Structures are given as C-alpha cells and as structure tokens.
Coordinates of C-alpha atoms in Angstrom, one line a residue:
M1 CA 14.6 -113.5 -14.8
T2 CA 14.8 -110.3 -12.7
T3 CA 15.8 -110.8 -9.3
K4 CA 13.8 -109.3 -6.7
S5 CA 15.4 -107.6 -3.8
I6 CA 15.8 -104.5 -2.3
V7 CA 18.8 -102.5 -0.7
F8 CA 18.1 -100.5 2.9
Y9 CA 21.1 -97.9 3.6
E10 CA 21.5 -96.3 6.6
D11 CA 22.0 -92.7 5.2
R12 CA 20.5 -90.7 2.1
N13 CA 21.8 -90.5 -1.3
F14 CA 22.4 -94.2 -0.8
Q15 CA 25.5 -93.9 1.5
G16 CA 26.2 -95.2 4.9
R17 CA 26.0 -99.2 5.6
S18 CA 23.6 -100.9 3.6
Y19 CA 21.4 -104.3 3.3
E20 CA 20.7 -106.3 0.5
C21 CA 17.5 -108.5 1.4
K22 CA 15.7 -110.6 -1.0
G23 CA 12.8 -112.0 0.9
D24 CA 10.2 -111.3 4.0
T25 CA 11.8 -110.1 6.9
S26 CA 9.8 -109.8 10.2
D27 CA 13.0 -107.8 11.8
L28 CA 14.8 -105.9 10.0
H29 CA 16.7 -104.0 13.7
S30 CA 19.8 -106.4 13.2
F31 CA 20.7 -105.4 10.0
F32 CA 20.4 -101.4 10.4
S33 CA 19.4 -99.0 12.8
R34 CA 17.3 -96.3 10.8
C35 CA 16.9 -96.2 7.1
N36 CA 17.2 -92.8 4.8
S37 CA 17.1 -94.2 1.1
A38 CA 16.8 -97.0 -0.7
K39 CA 16.8 -99.2 -4.0
V40 CA 14.2 -101.7 -5.6
K41 CA 16.2 -104.0 -7.8
G42 CA 13.0 -106.0 -8.7
G43 CA 9.3 -107.2 -7.5
F44 CA 6.8 -104.7 -5.6
W45 CA 7.8 -104.5 -1.5
V46 CA 5.8 -103.3 1.5
L47 CA 7.3 -102.0 4.2
F48 CA 6.7 -101.3 7.8
E49 CA 7.4 -99.2 10.2
R50 CA 7.7 -102.5 13.0
P51 CA 8.5 -105.5 13.2
N52 CA 6.5 -108.5 12.4
Y53 CA 4.6 -106.2 9.2
M54 CA 3.1 -103.9 11.8
G55 CA 2.9 -100.0 12.0
Y56 CA 2.8 -97.7 8.8
Q57 CA 2.9 -99.5 5.5
Y58 CA 4.9 -98.0 2.5
I59 CA 4.5 -100.0 -0.8
L60 CA 7.6 -99.4 -3.2
V61 CA 8.0 -100.6 -7.3
P62 CA 11.7 -100.7 -8.6
G63 CA 13.5 -98.1 -8.5
E64 CA 15.3 -95.6 -6.5
Y65 CA 14.5 -93.8 -3.5
P66 CA 17.1 -91.4 -1.8
D67 CA 15.5 -90.2 0.9
Y68 CA 12.4 -91.9 2.6
H69 CA 10.2 -88.8 1.5
H70 CA 10.5 -90.3 -1.6
W71 CA 8.3 -93.3 -0.3
I72 CA 6.0 -90.6 1.5
G73 CA 7.7 -91.9 5.3
F74 CA 7.2 -90.5 8.2
N75 CA 10.5 -91.3 9.4
D76 CA 13.7 -93.7 8.7
C77 CA 12.2 -96.2 10.9
V78 CA 12.0 -99.4 9.0
R79 CA 11.6 -102.6 10.8
S80 CA 10.3 -105.5 8.5
C81 CA 9.8 -105.9 4.7
R82 CA 8.1 -108.4 2.6
L83 CA 8.0 -109.2 -1.1
L84 CA 4.2 -108.1 -2.7
R85 CA 3.6 -111.4 -4.7
H86 CA 0.3 -112.3 -7.1
V87 CA -0.1 -109.0 -8.6
T88 CA -1.7 -109.1 -11.6
G89 CA -3.7 -106.7 -14.1
H90 CA -6.8 -106.9 -12.9
L91 CA -8.7 -105.4 -9.9
K92 CA -11.7 -106.5 -8.5
L93 CA -13.1 -105.8 -4.8
K94 CA -16.4 -105.0 -2.9
L95 CA -16.7 -102.5 -0.9
F96 CA -19.0 -103.0 1.9
E97 CA -20.9 -100.0 4.3
R98 CA -20.9 -102.0 7.5
P99 CA -18.3 -104.5 8.8
N100 CA -18.8 -108.2 8.4
F101 CA -19.8 -107.6 4.6
D102 CA -23.6 -105.6 5.7
G103 CA -24.8 -102.5 4.4
Q104 CA -24.7 -100.8 0.7
T105 CA -22.1 -102.2 -1.3
W106 CA -20.1 -101.2 -4.0
E107 CA -18.0 -102.7 -6.5
V108 CA -14.3 -101.5 -7.6
S109 CA -12.3 -102.6 -10.8
E110 CA -10.1 -99.6 -11.3
S111 CA -8.2 -97.3 -9.5
T112 CA -10.5 -94.6 -7.6
P113 CA -8.9 -90.6 -6.9
S114 CA -11.8 -90.5 -5.0
I115 CA -14.3 -92.3 -2.9
Q116 CA -16.3 -89.6 -1.6
E117 CA -16.9 -88.5 -5.5
R118 CA -18.0 -91.8 -6.8
F119 CA -20.0 -93.7 -4.3
L120 CA -20.9 -90.7 -1.6
C121 CA -19.5 -92.2 1.1
R122 CA -16.7 -91.8 3.5
E123 CA -16.4 -94.9 5.1
I124 CA -15.2 -98.7 4.3
H125 CA -15.6 -100.8 7.3
S126 CA -15.3 -104.2 5.4
C127 CA -14.6 -105.6 1.8
K128 CA -13.6 -108.6 -0.1
V129 CA -10.7 -108.2 -2.8
Q130 CA -11.3 -110.5 -5.0
E131 CA -8.0 -109.9 -7.7
G132 CA -6.0 -107.4 -7.1
P133 CA -4.0 -106.4 -5.0
C134 CA -4.6 -102.5 -4.5
V135 CA -3.5 -100.4 -1.8
F136 CA -6.0 -97.8 0.3
F137 CA -5.4 -94.5 1.2
E138 CA -6.4 -92.6 3.9
H139 CA -7.2 -89.5 1.7
A140 CA -8.0 -88.1 -1.8
N141 CA -5.9 -88.6 -4.7
Y142 CA -3.6 -91.1 -3.5
R143 CA -2.7 -89.1 -0.2
G144 CA -2.1 -90.1 3.5
R145 CA -1.7 -93.7 5.0
Q146 CA -1.4 -96.4 2.9
Y147 CA -2.8 -99.8 3.4
L148 CA -2.4 -103.0 1.3
L149 CA -4.9 -105.3 0.9
E150 CA -4.2 -109.0 -1.3
K151 CA -6.4 -110.8 -2.5
G152 CA -8.9 -112.4 0.6
E153 CA -11.7 -111.4 3.2
Y154 CA -11.6 -108.0 5.8
R155 CA -15.1 -108.4 7.7
R156 CA -13.6 -104.7 9.8
H157 CA -11.0 -102.2 8.7
T158 CA -8.9 -103.0 11.7
E159 CA -8.0 -106.7 9.5
W160 CA -6.1 -104.2 6.7
G161 CA -4.0 -102.4 9.5
A162 CA -6.2 -99.2 9.8
M163 CA -7.2 -97.0 12.9
H164 CA -10.1 -95.9 11.3
A165 CA -12.7 -96.6 8.5
T166 CA -11.9 -93.7 6.6
V167 CA -11.1 -95.0 2.7
G168 CA -9.9 -91.3 0.5
S169 CA -9.0 -93.5 -2.4
I170 CA -7.8 -97.1 -3.9
R171 CA -4.9 -97.6 -6.3
H172 CA -4.4 -100.6 -8.2
I173 CA -1.2 -102.3 -8.3
T174 CA -0.3 -103.3 -11.7
T175 CA 2.9 -105.1 -13.2
D176 CA 2.8 -102.0 -16.0
S177 CA 5.0 -100.4 -13.0
L178 CA 8.0 -102.0 -13.0
S179 CA 11.3 -100.3 -13.9
Q180 CA 9.8 -97.3 -12.6
K181 CA 10.5 -94.7 -10.1
W182 CA 7.6 -92.8 -8.9
F183 CA 3.5 -93.2 -8.9
Q184 CA 0.8 -91.6 -11.2
H185 CA -2.4 -92.6 -12.4
T186 CA -2.2 -94.3 -16.0
S187 CA -5.1 -94.5 -18.4
K188 CA -5.7 -98.0 -17.4
G189 CA -5.5 -97.4 -13.6
G190 CA -2.2 -98.6 -12.4
I191 CA 0.8 -97.3 -10.5
K192 CA 3.1 -96.2 -13.2
L193 CA 6.2 -93.3 -12.7
V194 CA 6.2 -89.6 -13.6
P195 CA 9.4 -89.2 -16.1
N196 CA 10.1 -85.5 -14.4
M197 CA 9.9 -85.2 -11.2
D198 CA 9.5 -81.2 -11.5
R199 CA 6.5 -81.5 -12.5
M200 CA 5.2 -82.1 -9.2
G201 CA 6.6 -78.8 -8.5
K202 CA 9.6 -77.4 -6.5
I203 CA 10.1 -75.4 -3.6
F204 CA 13.2 -74.2 -1.2
F205 CA 12.6 -73.6 2.9
Y206 CA 15.0 -71.4 4.3
E207 CA 15.7 -71.1 7.9
D208 CA 16.6 -67.3 7.9
K209 CA 14.8 -64.2 6.7
N210 CA 15.7 -63.3 3.2
F211 CA 16.6 -66.7 1.9
Q212 CA 19.5 -67.0 4.0
G213 CA 20.2 -69.7 6.9
R214 CA 20.1 -73.5 6.2
C215 CA 17.8 -74.1 3.1
F216 CA 16.2 -77.5 2.2
E217 CA 14.9 -78.2 -1.2
C218 CA 11.7 -80.3 -1.4
S219 CA 9.5 -81.6 -5.0
M220 CA 7.2 -83.8 -3.0
D221 CA 4.9 -84.2 -0.6
C222 CA 6.4 -84.5 3.1
P223 CA 4.2 -85.2 5.9
E224 CA 7.3 -84.4 8.6
L225 CA 9.7 -81.5 8.2
S226 CA 11.3 -81.0 11.6
S227 CA 13.6 -83.1 10.6
R228 CA 15.3 -81.0 8.0
F229 CA 14.8 -77.2 9.6
S230 CA 13.6 -76.1 13.1
C231 CA 12.4 -73.2 11.8
C232 CA 11.0 -71.1 8.4
N233 CA 11.3 -67.4 7.9
S234 CA 11.6 -67.8 4.3
I235 CA 10.6 -69.5 0.7
R236 CA 11.0 -69.6 -2.7
V237 CA 8.5 -70.9 -4.4
E238 CA 10.5 -72.2 -8.3
S239 CA 7.2 -74.2 -9.6
G240 CA 4.0 -75.8 -9.0
A241 CA 1.4 -74.7 -6.4
W242 CA 2.0 -75.7 -2.3
V243 CA 0.4 -76.0 0.7
L244 CA 2.2 -75.7 4.4
Y245 CA 1.0 -76.4 7.2
E246 CA 1.5 -75.6 10.8
R247 CA 1.8 -79.0 12.2
P248 CA 3.0 -82.5 10.9
N249 CA 0.7 -85.0 9.1
F250 CA -1.1 -81.9 7.4
M251 CA -2.5 -80.4 10.1
G252 CA -3.0 -76.9 11.5
C253 CA -2.8 -73.7 9.7
Q254 CA -2.5 -74.1 6.2
Y255 CA -0.7 -71.5 3.6
I256 CA -1.2 -71.7 -0.1
L257 CA 1.9 -70.4 -2.3
T258 CA 2.1 -70.3 -5.9
K259 CA 5.6 -69.5 -8.2
G260 CA 7.2 -66.6 -6.1
E261 CA 9.2 -65.5 -3.5
Y262 CA 8.7 -65.1 -0.3
P263 CA 11.4 -62.8 2.2
D264 CA 9.3 -64.0 6.1
Y265 CA 6.6 -65.7 7.1
Q266 CA 4.3 -62.4 7.0
H267 CA 4.4 -62.5 3.1
W268 CA 2.7 -65.5 3.2
M269 CA 0.9 -64.7 6.2
G270 CA 2.2 -67.1 8.7
I271 CA 1.5 -66.5 12.6
S272 CA 5.1 -67.8 12.9
D273 CA 7.7 -69.6 11.8
S274 CA 6.5 -73.2 12.1
I275 CA 6.2 -75.3 8.9
R276 CA 6.0 -79.4 10.0
S277 CA 5.0 -80.6 6.7
C278 CA 3.8 -79.1 2.6
R279 CA 2.1 -81.0 -0.3
T280 CA 1.5 -80.4 -3.6
V281 CA -1.9 -78.8 -5.3
R282 CA -3.6 -80.7 -7.5
N283 CA -5.7 -79.3 -10.6
H284 CA -4.8 -75.7 -10.2
T285 CA -4.4 -75.2 -13.9
G286 CA -7.1 -74.9 -16.5
N287 CA -11.1 -74.3 -15.6
F288 CA -12.6 -72.9 -12.3
R289 CA -16.3 -73.9 -11.1
I290 CA -17.2 -74.1 -7.7
R291 CA -20.7 -74.5 -6.1
L292 CA -21.7 -72.4 -2.5
Y293 CA -24.6 -73.6 -0.3
E294 CA -26.7 -71.8 2.3
R295 CA -26.9 -75.0 4.4
P296 CA -25.4 -78.7 5.3
D297 CA -25.3 -81.4 2.7
F298 CA -25.6 -78.9 -0.4
Q299 CA -29.3 -77.4 0.9
G300 CA -30.5 -73.8 1.0
Q301 CA -29.6 -71.4 -1.7
I302 CA -26.6 -71.8 -4.1
M303 CA -24.2 -69.9 -5.9
E304 CA -22.2 -70.8 -8.5
C305 CA -18.7 -69.0 -8.9
N306 CA -15.1 -69.4 -11.4
E307 CA -13.7 -66.3 -10.0
D308 CA -12.1 -64.4 -7.1
W309 CA -14.5 -63.4 -5.0
P310 CA -13.1 -60.3 -2.5
S311 CA -15.8 -60.1 -1.1
L312 CA -18.0 -63.3 -0.5
Y313 CA -21.0 -60.9 1.1
D314 CA -21.1 -58.8 -1.9
H315 CA -22.1 -62.0 -4.2
F316 CA -23.9 -64.3 -2.3
R317 CA -25.4 -61.9 0.7
H318 CA -24.2 -64.8 3.8
R319 CA -21.5 -64.6 5.3
E320 CA -21.5 -68.3 5.7
V321 CA -21.2 -71.2 3.6
Q322 CA -21.8 -74.0 5.3
S323 CA -21.6 -77.2 2.1
C324 CA -19.9 -76.8 -1.1
N325 CA -19.1 -78.3 -4.7
V326 CA -15.5 -78.1 -6.5
L327 CA -16.3 -79.0 -9.7
D328 CA -13.0 -77.4 -11.0
G329 CA -9.9 -76.4 -10.0
A330 CA -8.1 -75.9 -6.5
W331 CA -9.6 -72.8 -4.8
V332 CA -8.6 -71.0 -1.4
F333 CA -11.7 -70.3 1.4
Y334 CA -10.3 -66.9 3.7
E335 CA -11.8 -66.2 6.7
H336 CA -12.6 -62.3 6.6
P337 CA -12.2 -59.8 3.0
N338 CA -9.8 -59.3 0.4
F339 CA -7.9 -62.4 1.2
K340 CA -7.0 -62.0 4.8
G341 CA -7.4 -64.6 8.3
R342 CA -7.0 -68.0 8.0
Q343 CA -6.7 -70.1 4.6
Y344 CA -8.4 -72.9 3.4
L345 CA -7.5 -75.3 0.7
L346 CA -10.3 -76.7 -1.4
E347 CA -9.8 -79.4 -4.3
R348 CA -12.2 -80.9 -6.9
G349 CA -14.6 -83.4 -4.9
E350 CA -18.0 -82.3 -2.3
Y351 CA -17.7 -81.0 1.4
R352 CA -21.3 -82.0 3.1
H353 CA -20.2 -79.8 6.2
F354 CA -17.9 -76.6 6.5
T355 CA -15.4 -79.2 9.0
D356 CA -14.5 -81.5 5.4
W357 CA -12.5 -78.2 4.8
S358 CA -10.9 -78.4 8.3
A359 CA -12.7 -75.0 9.3
L360 CA -13.6 -74.4 12.8
H361 CA -16.9 -72.3 11.8
P362 CA -18.5 -71.9 8.5
T363 CA -17.6 -68.5 8.0
V364 CA -16.2 -67.0 4.4
G365 CA -15.0 -63.7 3.2
S366 CA -13.6 -64.0 0.1
I367 CA -12.7 -67.1 -2.4
H368 CA -9.4 -67.1 -4.2
R369 CA -8.6 -69.2 -7.2
V370 CA -5.2 -71.6 -6.8
Q371 CA -3.0 -70.4 -10.6
E372 CA 0.2 -70.9 -11.0
I373 CA 1.4 -67.4 -12.3

C-alpha cells in the first residue's frame, strides 16, 4: 500500500530544510519558516496559507513541485495541511442560486470549465455535495483561488472558505490522477497530468532591455512575479500565447504576446516596465468566431466576425461593443483602431457587459485573433 505523505522544503528545487508530514497538521510553522517546493509521495493533500486550515487553499496530487508556482501558490507561505479522504470515482452535487438552498438549482456530475457557459450564472450561494470531492475555482478554465468541497452541505459561500459567491469553474478530483504531476481536464472530467509542461508555453522575462540582466523562465500561470524580478524591460516568448498584467493576481493593464522577441516594453505596447503576473492564453489555435452586440445582455444590432478587423467602425458602424459572445478561439479588443491602445483578452465564453472583459468603457477600435505563429 502506498504511503500517504508529503515532504515540504524551505528552498526551491527540493533544497534546504525539509519536513515530511503523514497526516493532518494544524500548524506547520514550528517545522519550517517558508515553503518553496514540495514532493507528494502519496495521497491528495490540501495546503493552507494560514494555520488551522484557513486562508488560500491549494490541492496537490502525487508528484514533484519544484517551486510554489507549480501548485499555483500566491507566495511561499504554507501554515497547515490535511490529507484529503474519501476520494471516489463519481461526482454529484447540487448548486443553488441563493443561500440556504433556495432559488434556481443546477446539478453537476462532471468537471465544468465554465459555469457561465453551462448554467448562465456567475454566482453560487449554496450547494450540496452528495458525492465528491471537487474544487471550486474563482475563474473559468480552472484559474484563480481554489476552494475544496467534500461531501456535505454548504448553506452559504463562506462555509467553503470563499470571500464572495463567484464560481467560474468546477473540477472533479479522482484517483485517476495518482502518480501524476500536473492537472489537465480528462475525458471523464477528472484531474490528470500534462506529461509535457512545455505544451503550456514558455516565456522568459529580463530585467534589462535587449534580453540583458537577471532572467526568469516561466511555463505556467503566475499570480505574483515581483519575487522573481523587480522590473521587466524585455521578453522572449519561446512558445504559446501569453497575457501579462501590470498588477498581481491578473489585474491591471493587459498585454497579449505571441511567439517572438520583444527587446523593450514599447514592443508589447507597455506603458511601463511593471509586469506583476502572467498566464497562458487558452484556445488560441484552430477556428475563430465572435459575435458583437450593440447593447448589454446580447441585445441590439449583431455582427459576427472570424478575422482581424483593424477598424471596427468600418464593419460594425458602431464605436461601442456593450456585450459579446466568443464562440471559438481567443481574441483581443483594442481601445483604438489599428490595434492600438489598451488591450483586453477575451477567451471562449459569454460577456454580458463590457466590464466582464475588465474594460472601463465599451469603446472598441479594433479586434485581433490570438494566433501562435
């Protein structure tokens, strides 16, 4: 029988002082001061940012995690952990529109990459997990803060540890992922490993212009980059498509980069050398199709597009897009014509209001497909 244990290391790449844990531990601070890498020898584990199973949660399956970015950590702080029990092969839960199991009800039996696309809702206020467990993610496509839900009833979102009721996606945890290393959506909707991490893309950040100075290589979503470099003046994208953010936790001005070299921040239309988080762009190959609407909630005049438009007004006869539906591919809205001004990434899904793609106003000057050359 496989021993269920996890080994924590203070430094990256399994260096420094280590501690092996074989059961639930409410306070890890006496064993190590920080956690920058971990090895899961067996079992599913939930790590918590604070003691007594509080704060941000991270769910780890068996495998090696050479730094905290590999478990999508916000920092090197792990203060408690517990072993996940009763992992079954089935998922069955009921989602409720309002607290205390009121309002509209939806049933889920498999992983769901977009709650908005499937149920046309953005908030879940209560739920009943009849078989599981599962993980609620703050954003679609299994991104953002994670919240573990095991078998039981949750009368309001605070009972699964969330600060608000927004649920973007749900992932089923199954034993199929044993002896794996990283998460991918399987045909059965479980958690499984991507054998080659390069499939997620690779990007290099340099502190100085022309690819000089300290360098950091990244191959996955990183919500906080300030510990890696103080400024970013040049970038090399080796593979994949990426969206960079001016602020941590995928906030602030966005810059969408595809494969190529960017010797200074003007080459990605940056307004400064501040890059504080980044993530890969999904669904950026294959077909492209988007519907634009004159008014919010998919009302008013409609225009469908499947190619780049340097001037939206030439095609749509409107300077504003109030809502849109991305049917295929990933797209970028630019504030001004000829692909200039602020950028906003739109991946597959529905956007009922321009604030849903993080814009301050509905003005769109041009649109561009995200394609890896």
